[in-house]
Every structure is written in C-alpha cells, then in structure tokens.
JSON list of C-alpha atoms in Angstrom, two decimals:
[
{"chain": "A", "resi": 1, "resn": "UNK", "atom": "CA", "xyz": [28.61, 16.25, -80.88]},
{"chain": "A", "resi": 2, "resn": "UNK", "atom": "CA", "xyz": [28.84, 13.82, -77.96]},
{"chain": "A", "resi": 3, "resn": "UNK", "atom": "CA", "xyz": [26.03, 13.95, -75.43]},
{"chain": "A", "resi": 4, "resn": "UNK", "atom": "CA", "xyz": [25.33, 12.76, -71.91]},
{"chain": "A", "resi": 5, "resn": "UNK", "atom": "CA", "xyz": [22.12, 12.67, -69.91]},
{"chain": "A", "resi": 6, "resn": "UNK", "atom": "CA", "xyz": [22.44, 14.18, -66.42]},
{"chain": "A", "resi": 7, "resn": "UNK", "atom": "CA", "xyz": [19.78, 13.07, -63.90]},
{"chain": "A", "resi": 8, "resn": "UNK", "atom": "CA", "xyz": [19.85, 15.24, -60.78]},
{"chain": "A", "resi": 9, "resn": "UNK", "atom": "CA", "xyz": [18.76, 14.21, -57.28]},
{"chain": "A", "resi": 10, "resn": "UNK", "atom": "CA", "xyz": [15.69, 12.06, -57.99]},
{"chain": "A", "resi": 11, "resn": "UNK", "atom": "CA", "xyz": [15.94, 10.71, -54.45]},
{"chain": "A", "resi": 12, "resn": "UNK", "atom": "CA", "xyz": [13.40, 9.54, -51.90]},
{"chain": "A", "resi": 13, "resn": "UNK", "atom": "CA", "xyz": [13.83, 12.58, -49.66]},
{"chain": "A", "resi": 14, "resn": "UNK", "atom": "CA", "xyz": [12.73, 14.88, -52.49]},
{"chain": "A", "resi": 15, "resn": "UNK", "atom": "CA", "xyz": [9.75, 12.78, -53.60]},
{"chain": "A", "resi": 16, "resn": "UNK", "atom": "CA", "xyz": [6.35, 11.98, -52.09]},
{"chain": "A", "resi": 17, "resn": "UNK", "atom": "CA", "xyz": [6.67, 11.22, -48.38]},
{"chain": "A", "resi": 18, "resn": "UNK", "atom": "CA", "xyz": [10.16, 12.70, -48.02]},
{"chain": "A", "resi": 19, "resn": "UNK", "atom": "CA", "xyz": [11.07, 15.54, -45.64]},
{"chain": "A", "resi": 20, "resn": "UNK", "atom": "CA", "xyz": [11.76, 17.81, -48.62]},
{"chain": "A", "resi": 21, "resn": "UNK", "atom": "CA", "xyz": [9.15, 16.39, -50.99]},
{"chain": "A", "resi": 22, "resn": "UNK", "atom": "CA", "xyz": [8.95, 18.49, -54.15]},
{"chain": "A", "resi": 23, "resn": "UNK", "atom": "CA", "xyz": [5.41, 18.85, -55.51]},
{"chain": "A", "resi": 24, "resn": "UNK", "atom": "CA", "xyz": [4.98, 16.31, -58.33]},
{"chain": "A", "resi": 25, "resn": "UNK", "atom": "CA", "xyz": [8.60, 15.23, -57.91]},
{"chain": "A", "resi": 26, "resn": "UNK", "atom": "CA", "xyz": [7.59, 11.62, -58.55]},
{"chain": "A", "resi": 27, "resn": "UNK", "atom": "CA", "xyz": [6.45, 12.60, -62.03]},
{"chain": "A", "resi": 28, "resn": "UNK", "atom": "CA", "xyz": [10.06, 13.14, -63.08]},
{"chain": "A", "resi": 29, "resn": "UNK", "atom": "CA", "xyz": [10.83, 9.43, -62.68]},
{"chain": "A", "resi": 30, "resn": "UNK", "atom": "CA", "xyz": [9.07, 8.19, -65.81]},
{"chain": "A", "resi": 31, "resn": "UNK", "atom": "CA", "xyz": [10.57, 11.03, -67.85]},
{"chain": "A", "resi": 32, "resn": "UNK", "atom": "CA", "xyz": [14.07, 10.22, -66.58]},
{"chain": "A", "resi": 33, "resn": "UNK", "atom": "CA", "xyz": [13.65, 6.53, -67.44]},
{"chain": "A", "resi": 34, "resn": "UNK", "atom": "CA", "xyz": [12.36, 7.33, -70.91]},
{"chain": "A", "resi": 35, "resn": "UNK", "atom": "CA", "xyz": [15.25, 9.63, -71.70]},
{"chain": "A", "resi": 36, "resn": "UNK", "atom": "CA", "xyz": [17.77, 7.24, -70.16]},
{"chain": "A", "resi": 37, "resn": "UNK", "atom": "CA", "xyz": [16.54, 4.35, -72.32]},
{"chain": "A", "resi": 38, "resn": "UNK", "atom": "CA", "xyz": [16.86, 6.51, -75.42]},
{"chain": "A", "resi": 39, "resn": "UNK", "atom": "CA", "xyz": [20.39, 7.55, -74.53]},
{"chain": "A", "resi": 40, "resn": "UNK", "atom": "CA", "xyz": [21.47, 3.98, -73.83]},
{"chain": "A", "resi": 41, "resn": "UNK", "atom": "CA", "xyz": [19.95, 2.81, -77.12]},
{"chain": "A", "resi": 42, "resn": "UNK", "atom": "CA", "xyz": [21.99, 5.49, -78.87]},
{"chain": "A", "resi": 43, "resn": "UNK", "atom": "CA", "xyz": [25.20, 4.49, -77.08]},
{"chain": "A", "resi": 44, "resn": "UNK", "atom": "CA", "xyz": [25.25, 7.73, -75.08]},
{"chain": "A", "resi": 45, "resn": "UNK", "atom": "CA", "xyz": [26.08, 7.82, -71.36]},
{"chain": "A", "resi": 46, "resn": "UNK", "atom": "CA", "xyz": [23.65, 8.39, -68.50]},
{"chain": "A", "resi": 47, "resn": "UNK", "atom": "CA", "xyz": [24.91, 10.01, -65.30]},
{"chain": "A", "resi": 48, "resn": "UNK", "atom": "CA", "xyz": [23.03, 10.40, -62.01]},
{"chain": "A", "resi": 49, "resn": "UNK", "atom": "CA", "xyz": [23.71, 12.79, -59.15]},
{"chain": "A", "resi": 50, "resn": "UNK", "atom": "CA", "xyz": [22.90, 12.29, -55.47]},
{"chain": "A", "resi": 51, "resn": "UNK", "atom": "CA", "xyz": [22.88, 14.69, -52.57]},
{"chain": "A", "resi": 52, "resn": "UNK", "atom": "CA", "xyz": [25.10, 12.82, -50.09]},
{"chain": "A", "resi": 53, "resn": "UNK", "atom": "CA", "xyz": [25.31, 14.78, -46.85]},
{"chain": "A", "resi": 54, "resn": "UNK", "atom": "CA", "xyz": [26.92, 13.86, -43.54]},
{"chain": "A", "resi": 55, "resn": "UNK", "atom": "CA", "xyz": [24.31, 13.60, -40.77]},
{"chain": "A", "resi": 56, "resn": "UNK", "atom": "CA", "xyz": [25.50, 16.87, -39.22]},
{"chain": "A", "resi": 57, "resn": "UNK", "atom": "CA", "xyz": [25.65, 18.88, -42.43]},
{"chain": "A", "resi": 58, "resn": "UNK", "atom": "CA", "xyz": [25.79, 22.61, -41.78]},
{"chain": "A", "resi": 59, "resn": "UNK", "atom": "CA", "xyz": [22.89, 23.38, -44.12]},
{"chain": "A", "resi": 60, "resn": "UNK", "atom": "CA", "xyz": [20.41, 21.53, -41.92]},
{"chain": "A", "resi": 61, "resn": "UNK", "atom": "CA", "xyz": [18.03, 23.55, -39.76]},
{"chain": "A", "resi": 62, "resn": "UNK", "atom": "CA", "xyz": [18.49, 20.88, -37.09]},
{"chain": "A", "resi": 63, "resn": "UNK", "atom": "CA", "xyz": [22.19, 21.76, -36.94]},
{"chain": "A", "resi": 64, "resn": "UNK", "atom": "CA", "xyz": [21.86, 25.55, -37.15]},
{"chain": "A", "resi": 65, "resn": "UNK", "atom": "CA", "xyz": [18.98, 25.68, -34.68]},
{"chain": "A", "resi": 66, "resn": "UNK", "atom": "CA", "xyz": [17.09, 28.00, -37.03]},
{"chain": "A", "resi": 67, "resn": "UNK", "atom": "CA", "xyz": [13.60, 27.44, -38.49]},
{"chain": "A", "resi": 68, "resn": "UNK", "atom": "CA", "xyz": [13.45, 25.46, -41.74]},
{"chain": "A", "resi": 69, "resn": "UNK", "atom": "CA", "xyz": [13.38, 27.41, -45.00]},
{"chain": "A", "resi": 70, "resn": "UNK", "atom": "CA", "xyz": [14.69, 30.60, -43.41]},
{"chain": "A", "resi": 71, "resn": "UNK", "atom": "CA", "xyz": [17.82, 32.37, -44.63]},
{"chain": "A", "resi": 72, "resn": "UNK", "atom": "CA", "xyz": [21.10, 32.57, -42.77]},
{"chain": "A", "resi": 73, "resn": "UNK", "atom": "CA", "xyz": [24.82, 32.21, -43.42]},
{"chain": "A", "resi": 74, "resn": "UNK", "atom": "CA", "xyz": [27.09, 29.16, -43.59]},
{"chain": "A", "resi": 75, "resn": "UNK", "atom": "CA", "xyz": [30.84, 29.54, -43.93]},
{"chain": "A", "resi": 76, "resn": "UNK", "atom": "CA", "xyz": [30.51, 33.03, -45.40]},
{"chain": "A", "resi": 77, "resn": "UNK", "atom": "CA", "xyz": [27.79, 32.11, -47.89]},
{"chain": "A", "resi": 78, "resn": "UNK", "atom": "CA", "xyz": [24.06, 32.79, -47.85]},
{"chain": "A", "resi": 79, "resn": "UNK", "atom": "CA", "xyz": [22.28, 29.63, -46.76]},
{"chain": "A", "resi": 80, "resn": "UNK", "atom": "CA", "xyz": [18.70, 28.40, -46.65]},
{"chain": "A", "resi": 81, "resn": "UNK", "atom": "CA", "xyz": [18.20, 26.13, -43.62]},
{"chain": "A", "resi": 82, "resn": "UNK", "atom": "CA", "xyz": [16.83, 22.88, -45.00]},
{"chain": "A", "resi": 83, "resn": "UNK", "atom": "CA", "xyz": [15.19, 19.90, -43.34]},
{"chain": "A", "resi": 84, "resn": "UNK", "atom": "CA", "xyz": [17.60, 16.99, -42.90]},
{"chain": "A", "resi": 85, "resn": "UNK", "atom": "CA", "xyz": [17.95, 15.39, -46.34]},
{"chain": "A", "resi": 86, "resn": "UNK", "atom": "CA", "xyz": [20.19, 13.20, -48.45]},
{"chain": "A", "resi": 87, "resn": "UNK", "atom": "CA", "xyz": [22.02, 11.72, -45.45]},
{"chain": "A", "resi": 88, "resn": "UNK", "atom": "CA", "xyz": [24.73, 9.35, -46.60]},
{"chain": "A", "resi": 89, "resn": "UNK", "atom": "CA", "xyz": [23.61, 5.73, -46.67]},
{"chain": "A", "resi": 90, "resn": "UNK", "atom": "CA", "xyz": [20.04, 6.48, -45.62]},
{"chain": "A", "resi": 91, "resn": "UNK", "atom": "CA", "xyz": [16.92, 5.29, -47.38]},
{"chain": "A", "resi": 92, "resn": "UNK", "atom": "CA", "xyz": [16.03, 8.92, -47.99]},
{"chain": "A", "resi": 93, "resn": "UNK", "atom": "CA", "xyz": [19.26, 9.48, -49.90]},
{"chain": "A", "resi": 94, "resn": "UNK", "atom": "CA", "xyz": [18.60, 6.48, -52.12]},
{"chain": "A", "resi": 95, "resn": "UNK", "atom": "CA", "xyz": [17.20, 6.96, -55.60]},
{"chain": "A", "resi": 96, "resn": "UNK", "atom": "CA", "xyz": [13.44, 6.79, -56.05]},
{"chain": "A", "resi": 97, "resn": "UNK", "atom": "CA", "xyz": [12.54, 3.08, -56.34]},
{"chain": "A", "resi": 98, "resn": "UNK", "atom": "CA", "xyz": [10.96, 3.63, -59.75]},
{"chain": "A", "resi": 99, "resn": "UNK", "atom": "CA", "xyz": [14.15, 5.07, -61.23]},
{"chain": "A", "resi": 100, "resn": "UNK", "atom": "CA", "xyz": [15.92, 2.44, -63.34]},
{"chain": "A", "resi": 101, "resn": "UNK", "atom": "CA", "xyz": [19.45, 2.42, -61.95]},
{"chain": "A", "resi": 102, "resn": "UNK", "atom": "CA", "xyz": [20.53, -0.26, -64.40]},
{"chain": "A", "resi": 103, "resn": "UNK", "atom": "CA", "xyz": [20.64, 2.49, -67.03]},
{"chain": "A", "resi": 104, "resn": "UNK", "atom": "CA", "xyz": [23.25, 4.57, -65.16]},
{"chain": "A", "resi": 105, "resn": "UNK", "atom": "CA", "xyz": [26.83, 4.63, -66.43]},
{"chain": "A", "resi": 106, "resn": "UNK", "atom": "CA", "xyz": [28.04, 6.61, -63.42]},
{"chain": "A", "resi": 107, "resn": "UNK", "atom": "CA", "xyz": [26.78, 8.09, -60.15]},
{"chain": "A", "resi": 108, "resn": "UNK", "atom": "CA", "xyz": [28.36, 11.15, -58.53]},
{"chain": "A", "resi": 109, "resn": "UNK", "atom": "CA", "xyz": [27.80, 12.46, -55.01]},
{"chain": "A", "resi": 110, "resn": "UNK", "atom": "CA", "xyz": [27.65, 16.09, -53.93]},
{"chain": "A", "resi": 111, "resn": "UNK", "atom": "CA", "xyz": [27.20, 17.93, -50.65]},
{"chain": "A", "resi": 112, "resn": "UNK", "atom": "CA", "xyz": [29.70, 15.84, -48.71]},
{"chain": "A", "resi": 113, "resn": "UNK", "atom": "CA", "xyz": [31.55, 18.80, -47.19]},
{"chain": "A", "resi": 114, "resn": "UNK", "atom": "CA", "xyz": [29.92, 19.56, -43.84]},
{"chain": "A", "resi": 115, "resn": "UNK", "atom": "CA", "xyz": [30.72, 23.28, -44.03]},
{"chain": "A", "resi": 116, "resn": "UNK", "atom": "CA", "xyz": [29.29, 24.25, -47.42]},
{"chain": "A", "resi": 117, "resn": "UNK", "atom": "CA", "xyz": [26.16, 23.36, -49.36]},
{"chain": "A", "resi": 118, "resn": "UNK", "atom": "CA", "xyz": [26.38, 22.03, -52.91]},
{"chain": "A", "resi": 119, "resn": "UNK", "atom": "CA", "xyz": [23.45, 22.58, -55.24]},
{"chain": "A", "resi": 120, "resn": "UNK", "atom": "CA", "xyz": [25.45, 22.19, -58.46]},
{"chain": "A", "resi": 121, "resn": "UNK", "atom": "CA", "xyz": [26.52, 18.88, -59.95]},
{"chain": "A", "resi": 122, "resn": "UNK", "atom": "CA", "xyz": [29.92, 20.49, -60.63]},
{"chain": "A", "resi": 123, "resn": "UNK", "atom": "CA", "xyz": [30.90, 22.70, -57.67]},
{"chain": "A", "resi": 124, "resn": "UNK", "atom": "CA", "xyz": [30.02, 23.48, -54.09]},
{"chain": "A", "resi": 125, "resn": "UNK", "atom": "CA", "xyz": [28.11, 26.73, -53.57]},
{"chain": "A", "resi": 126, "resn": "UNK", "atom": "CA", "xyz": [31.31, 28.68, -53.00]},
{"chain": "A", "resi": 127, "resn": "UNK", "atom": "CA", "xyz": [33.03, 27.23, -56.09]},
{"chain": "A", "resi": 128, "resn": "UNK", "atom": "CA", "xyz": [35.83, 26.12, -53.79]},
{"chain": "A", "resi": 129, "resn": "UNK", "atom": "CA", "xyz": [35.80, 22.46, -54.74]},
{"chain": "A", "resi": 130, "resn": "UNK", "atom": "CA", "xyz": [34.72, 20.55, -57.83]},
{"chain": "A", "resi": 131, "resn": "UNK", "atom": "CA", "xyz": [33.00, 17.21, -58.04]},
{"chain": "A", "resi": 132, "resn": "UNK", "atom": "CA", "xyz": [34.47, 14.59, -60.38]},
{"chain": "A", "resi": 133, "resn": "UNK", "atom": "CA", "xyz": [31.72, 15.07, -62.97]},
{"chain": "A", "resi": 134, "resn": "UNK", "atom": "CA", "xyz": [33.50, 17.58, -65.22]},
{"chain": "A", "resi": 135, "resn": "UNK", "atom": "CA", "xyz": [36.64, 15.43, -65.44]},
{"chain": "A", "resi": 136, "resn": "UNK", "atom": "CA", "xyz": [34.55, 12.34, -66.20]},
{"chain": "A", "resi": 137, "resn": "UNK", "atom": "CA", "xyz": [32.72, 14.10, -69.02]},
{"chain": "A", "resi": 138, "resn": "UNK", "atom": "CA", "xyz": [35.87, 15.59, -70.55]},
{"chain": "A", "resi": 139, "resn": "UNK", "atom": "CA", "xyz": [37.64, 12.23, -70.50]},
{"chain": "A", "resi": 140, "resn": "UNK", "atom": "CA", "xyz": [34.83, 11.00, -72.74]},
{"chain": "A", "resi": 141, "resn": "UNK", "atom": "CA", "xyz": [34.85, 14.14, -74.90]},
{"chain": "A", "resi": 142, "resn": "UNK", "atom": "CA", "xyz": [31.27, 14.99, -73.95]},
{"chain": "A", "resi": 143, "resn": "UNK", "atom": "CA", "xyz": [30.31, 18.49, -75.11]},
{"chain": "A", "resi": 144, "resn": "UNK", "atom": "CA", "xyz": [26.51, 18.47, -74.84]},
{"chain": "A", "resi": 145, "resn": "UNK", "atom": "CA", "xyz": [24.42, 17.81, -71.73]},
{"chain": "A", "resi": 146, "resn": "UNK", "atom": "CA", "xyz": [20.72, 17.02, -71.44]},
{"chain": "A", "resi": 147, "resn": "UNK", "atom": "CA", "xyz": [19.62, 17.76, -67.86]},
{"chain": "A", "resi": 148, "resn": "UNK", "atom": "CA", "xyz": [16.56, 16.89, -65.79]},
{"chain": "A", "resi": 149, "resn": "UNK", "atom": "CA", "xyz": [15.67, 16.20, -62.16]},
{"chain": "A", "resi": 150, "resn": "UNK", "atom": "CA", "xyz": [15.07, 17.92, -58.84]},
{"chain": "A", "resi": 151, "resn": "UNK", "atom": "CA", "xyz": [14.74, 20.67, -58.10]},
{"chain": "A", "resi": 152, "resn": "UNK", "atom": "CA", "xyz": [14.46, 23.16, -60.94]},
{"chain": "A", "resi": 153, "resn": "UNK", "atom": "CA", "xyz": [15.09, 26.23, -58.82]},
{"chain": "A", "resi": 154, "resn": "UNK", "atom": "CA", "xyz": [18.12, 24.89, -56.95]},
{"chain": "A", "resi": 155, "resn": "UNK", "atom": "CA", "xyz": [20.18, 21.89, -58.01]},
{"chain": "A", "resi": 156, "resn": "UNK", "atom": "CA", "xyz": [19.04, 21.80, -61.63]},
{"chain": "A", "resi": 157, "resn": "UNK", "atom": "CA", "xyz": [19.48, 25.54, -62.12]},
{"chain": "A", "resi": 158, "resn": "UNK", "atom": "CA", "xyz": [22.92, 25.77, -60.55]},
{"chain": "A", "resi": 159, "resn": "UNK", "atom": "CA", "xyz": [24.11, 22.66, -62.37]},
{"chain": "A", "resi": 160, "resn": "UNK", "atom": "CA", "xyz": [23.01, 24.13, -65.69]},
{"chain": "A", "resi": 161, "resn": "UNK", "atom": "CA", "xyz": [24.58, 27.54, -65.02]},
{"chain": "A", "resi": 162, "resn": "UNK", "atom": "CA", "xyz": [27.88, 25.93, -64.03]},
{"chain": "A", "resi": 163, "resn": "UNK", "atom": "CA", "xyz": [27.82, 23.63, -67.05]},
{"chain": "A", "resi": 164, "resn": "UNK", "atom": "CA", "xyz": [27.38, 26.63, -69.34]},
{"chain": "A", "resi": 165, "resn": "UNK", "atom": "CA", "xyz": [30.25, 28.45, -67.64]},
{"chain": "A", "resi": 166, "resn": "UNK", "atom": "CA", "xyz": [32.39, 25.34, -68.18]},
{"chain": "A", "resi": 167, "resn": "UNK", "atom": "CA", "xyz": [31.65, 25.49, -71.90]},
{"chain": "A", "resi": 168, "resn": "UNK", "atom": "CA", "xyz": [29.05, 22.75, -72.34]},
{"chain": "A", "resi": 169, "resn": "UNK", "atom": "CA", "xyz": [26.00, 23.06, -74.54]},
{"chain": "A", "resi": 170, "resn": "UNK", "atom": "CA", "xyz": [23.00, 22.37, -72.33]},
{"chain": "A", "resi": 171, "resn": "UNK", "atom": "CA", "xyz": [19.38, 21.34, -72.83]},
{"chain": "A", "resi": 172, "resn": "UNK", "atom": "CA", "xyz": [16.95, 21.16, -69.90]},
{"chain": "A", "resi": 173, "resn": "UNK", "atom": "CA", "xyz": [14.01, 18.75, -70.09]},
{"chain": "A", "resi": 174, "resn": "UNK", "atom": "CA", "xyz": [11.17, 20.82, -68.66]},
{"chain": "A", "resi": 175, "resn": "UNK", "atom": "CA", "xyz": [8.75, 17.92, -68.17]},
{"chain": "A", "resi": 176, "resn": "UNK", "atom": "CA", "xyz": [11.49, 16.12, -66.25]},
{"chain": "A", "resi": 177, "resn": "UNK", "atom": "CA", "xyz": [11.94, 18.91, -63.68]},
{"chain": "A", "resi": 178, "resn": "UNK", "atom": "CA", "xyz": [9.95, 20.17, -60.72]},
{"chain": "A", "resi": 179, "resn": "UNK", "atom": "CA", "xyz": [10.69, 23.07, -58.39]},
{"chain": "A", "resi": 180, "resn": "UNK", "atom": "CA", "xyz": [10.75, 23.62, -54.63]},
{"chain": "A", "resi": 181, "resn": "UNK", "atom": "CA", "xyz": [8.99, 26.97, -55.10]},
{"chain": "A", "resi": 182, "resn": "UNK", "atom": "CA", "xyz": [9.64, 28.54, -51.72]},
{"chain": "A", "resi": 183, "resn": "UNK", "atom": "CA", "xyz": [8.24, 31.53, -53.58]},
{"chain": "A", "resi": 184, "resn": "UNK", "atom": "CA", "xyz": [5.42, 30.76, -56.05]},
{"chain": "A", "resi": 185, "resn": "UNK", "atom": "CA", "xyz": [7.28, 31.83, -59.20]},
{"chain": "A", "resi": 186, "resn": "UNK", "atom": "CA", "xyz": [10.71, 30.37, -58.38]},
{"chain": "A", "resi": 187, "resn": "UNK", "atom": "CA", "xyz": [10.37, 27.53, -60.88]},
{"chain": "A", "resi": 188, "resn": "UNK", "atom": "CA", "xyz": [9.63, 29.77, -63.85]},
{"chain": "A", "resi": 189, "resn": "UNK", "atom": "CA", "xyz": [12.24, 32.30, -62.75]},
{"chain": "A", "resi": 190, "resn": "UNK", "atom": "CA", "xyz": [14.80, 29.49, -62.76]},
{"chain": "A", "resi": 191, "resn": "UNK", "atom": "CA", "xyz": [13.92, 28.52, -66.33]},
{"chain": "A", "resi": 192, "resn": "UNK", "atom": "CA", "xyz": [14.22, 32.17, -67.37]},
{"chain": "A", "resi": 193, "resn": "UNK", "atom": "CA", "xyz": [17.64, 32.44, -65.73]},
{"chain": "A", "resi": 194, "resn": "UNK", "atom": "CA", "xyz": [18.88, 29.28, -67.44]},
{"chain": "A", "resi": 195, "resn": "UNK", "atom": "CA", "xyz": [17.72, 30.44, -70.87]},
{"chain": "A", "resi": 196, "resn": "UNK", "atom": "CA", "xyz": [18.88, 34.05, -70.65]},
{"chain": "A", "resi": 197, "resn": "UNK", "atom": "CA", "xyz": [20.51, 34.90, -74.01]},
{"chain": "A", "resi": 198, "resn": "UNK", "atom": "CA", "xyz": [23.95, 35.43, -72.51]},
{"chain": "A", "resi": 199, "resn": "UNK", "atom": "CA", "xyz": [23.80, 31.94, -71.00]},
{"chain": "A", "resi": 200, "resn": "UNK", "atom": "CA", "xyz": [22.27, 29.80, -73.72]},
{"chain": "A", "resi": 201, "resn": "UNK", "atom": "CA", "xyz": [20.53, 26.74, -72.26]},
{"chain": "A", "resi": 202, "resn": "UNK", "atom": "CA", "xyz": [17.73, 25.16, -74.29]},
{"chain": "A", "resi": 203, "resn": "UNK", "atom": "CA", "xyz": [14.46, 24.09, -72.69]},
{"chain": "A", "resi": 204, "resn": "UNK", "atom": "CA", "xyz": [12.69, 20.97, -73.93]},
{"chain": "A", "resi": 205, "resn": "UNK", "atom": "CA", "xyz": [8.98, 21.03, -73.20]},
{"chain": "A", "resi": 206, "resn": "UNK", "atom": "CA", "xyz": [6.65, 18.02, -73.14]},
{"chain": "A", "resi": 207, "resn": "UNK", "atom": "CA", "xyz": [6.67, 16.14, -76.42]},
{"chain": "A", "resi": 208, "resn": "UNK", "atom": "CA", "xyz": [10.29, 16.87, -77.32]},
{"chain": "A", "resi": 209, "resn": "UNK", "atom": "CA", "xyz": [12.08, 14.05, -79.10]},
{"chain": "A", "resi": 210, "resn": "UNK", "atom": "CA", "xyz": [15.10, 13.01, -76.99]},
{"chain": "A", "resi": 211, "resn": "UNK", "atom": "CA", "xyz": [16.92, 11.26, -79.83]},
{"chain": "A", "resi": 212, "resn": "UNK", "atom": "CA", "xyz": [16.81, 14.01, -82.44]},
{"chain": "A", "resi": 213, "resn": "UNK", "atom": "CA", "xyz": [16.57, 17.45, -80.77]},
{"chain": "A", "resi": 214, "resn": "UNK", "atom": "CA", "xyz": [19.40, 19.80, -81.67]},
{"chain": "A", "resi": 215, "resn": "UNK", "atom": "CA", "xyz": [20.23, 23.07, -79.89]},
{"chain": "A", "resi": 216, "resn": "UNK", "atom": "CA", "xyz": [19.13, 26.35, -81.42]},
{"chain": "A", "resi": 217, "resn": "UNK", "atom": "CA", "xyz": [21.44, 29.17, -82.36]},
{"chain": "A", "resi": 218, "resn": "UNK", "atom": "CA", "xyz": [21.21, 32.92, -81.80]},
{"chain": "A", "resi": 219, "resn": "UNK", "atom": "CA", "xyz": [18.35, 34.59, -79.95]},
{"chain": "A", "resi": 220, "resn": "UNK", "atom": "CA", "xyz": [15.54, 32.71, -78.22]},
{"chain": "A", "resi": 221, "resn": "UNK", "atom": "CA", "xyz": [13.17, 30.96, -80.62]},
{"chain": "A", "resi": 222, "resn": "UNK", "atom": "CA", "xyz": [10.36, 28.43, -80.35]},
{"chain": "A", "resi": 223, "resn": "UNK", "atom": "CA", "xyz": [10.93, 25.13, -82.13]},
{"chain": "A", "resi": 224, "resn": "UNK", "atom": "CA", "xyz": [7.47, 24.09, -83.30]},
{"chain": "A", "resi": 225, "resn": "UNK", "atom": "CA", "xyz": [8.31, 20.51, -84.21]},
{"chain": "A", "resi": 226, "resn": "UNK", "atom": "CA", "xyz": [9.72, 19.67, -80.80]},
{"chain": "A", "resi": 227, "resn": "UNK", "atom": "CA", "xyz": [7.61, 22.13, -78.85]},
{"chain": "A", "resi": 228, "resn": "UNK", "atom": "CA", "xyz": [10.66, 23.42, -77.06]},
{"chain": "A", "resi": 229, "resn": "UNK", "atom": "CA", "xyz": [12.02, 26.83, -76.21]},
{"chain": "A", "resi": 230, "resn": "UNK", "atom": "CA", "xyz": [15.57, 27.34, -77.38]},
{"chain": "A", "resi": 231, "resn": "UNK", "atom": "CA", "xyz": [17.94, 30.04, -76.22]},
{"chain": "A", "resi": 232, "resn": "UNK", "atom": "CA", "xyz": [21.42, 30.27, -77.60]}
]
C-alpha cells in the first residue's frame, strides 16, 4: 500500500480574519503539520491543494450580483454565491502562515475556470475537467489517501467522494477538518456521507496514529485503539 497525505485549502481566506473564515479553521494547521511530518519521515508524499480563482470567478456573489450564501445557478449547475475568495496571487489565496510548506511534495490548484466552481481536488463541479492530481498520484502508484483540511462539508467531502469513485482507499482526519456549516449539521452530515457503507471512507478521530492506522473492512466499526470510525 502506497499512501499520500492530501491537505485541502488551508488558506488565509478560509481562516481567522478571512472573508470566508471557517470556525476553528486555524486549528487544522497544527494537525496538518503533524501528519505531514509523519508522512515525510516515512518517505510518503504530501500534497496540498489551493483554491485559485480568477478575480471575476462566476461563483462570487460580487460577480453574480446576488446575496452571499444564497443559491443560484452557474453554467447549468447549482451554485452557492460565495464571498470573493482564493483569488490567484492574493494574500488570501496563500497558505496559512503556520502551515509548513517545506513539507509539501506538490501543490495543485483548482477553481481556475471562471465558469464553473471546483470543490473537489480532482474535478470541477460538473466533472467536465480534471485537475492533475489523479495523474500525479497514479504515476507514483499511490492507492491510499489520507485527507484533511477545509472545509469538511464542501472541498473535503467532494474530494473524498471523487477519490473513492476513482478507486482510492481514503481516510479522513476528523481533527484536521472544520466545516462551513451554512446549516448547523452540515459538518456531521458530510462525515456521514463520506463514510456511507457503499462509499467506504474511514474517519480518524483525535488521537489516531498517523503512521500505523490501517483501513477497516466490511461494515462500519469503531477501532478502539485508534479511536477512529471506519467504514468500508
């Protein structure tokens, strides 16, 4: 089994003080660094994702003229109108200053197409175009992904669901994720969707051992040693 750590969108715009600050988003930084150090020590790659939007991206409320966090349509797809975020080259699009970039083996951008949003690390929301991540992982014969970052109920969730559809085994580090929670239960709903038996992601809770955790098999079970919920 070859693994990679996938760190999703731990960027200034989604942390304290940003226009789309996720509650407790800053708390994912230390978790990401801890896991990244473990992966590097084990000779396993660390990959980071960045939202990287043009300044006039169609998902922005400022472009649509609609109120933020309301629902509309963009290029035939349902779209939430977001505050401006992740604008290419901006300080807000940069990684959180506490995130140790020296541990990254690769960085991939998403959301560069003006006419479609891209929550997933692998595809745009319409599955019309892929990022380069899948090819990069397959070139290195990676079969198992450990995922954390922002936000649970959007970019983490859709990245995990796409990874499972692409045939990867996936673990999600729960303590390394935080949700937008436009609705109060969105975060927990996202974890439930990712671990649905037909999908098969595993959830690591606080205290899981990043070096030695192995995915469960069969129906959902609780791994007492690692304190993590497994769904296979």
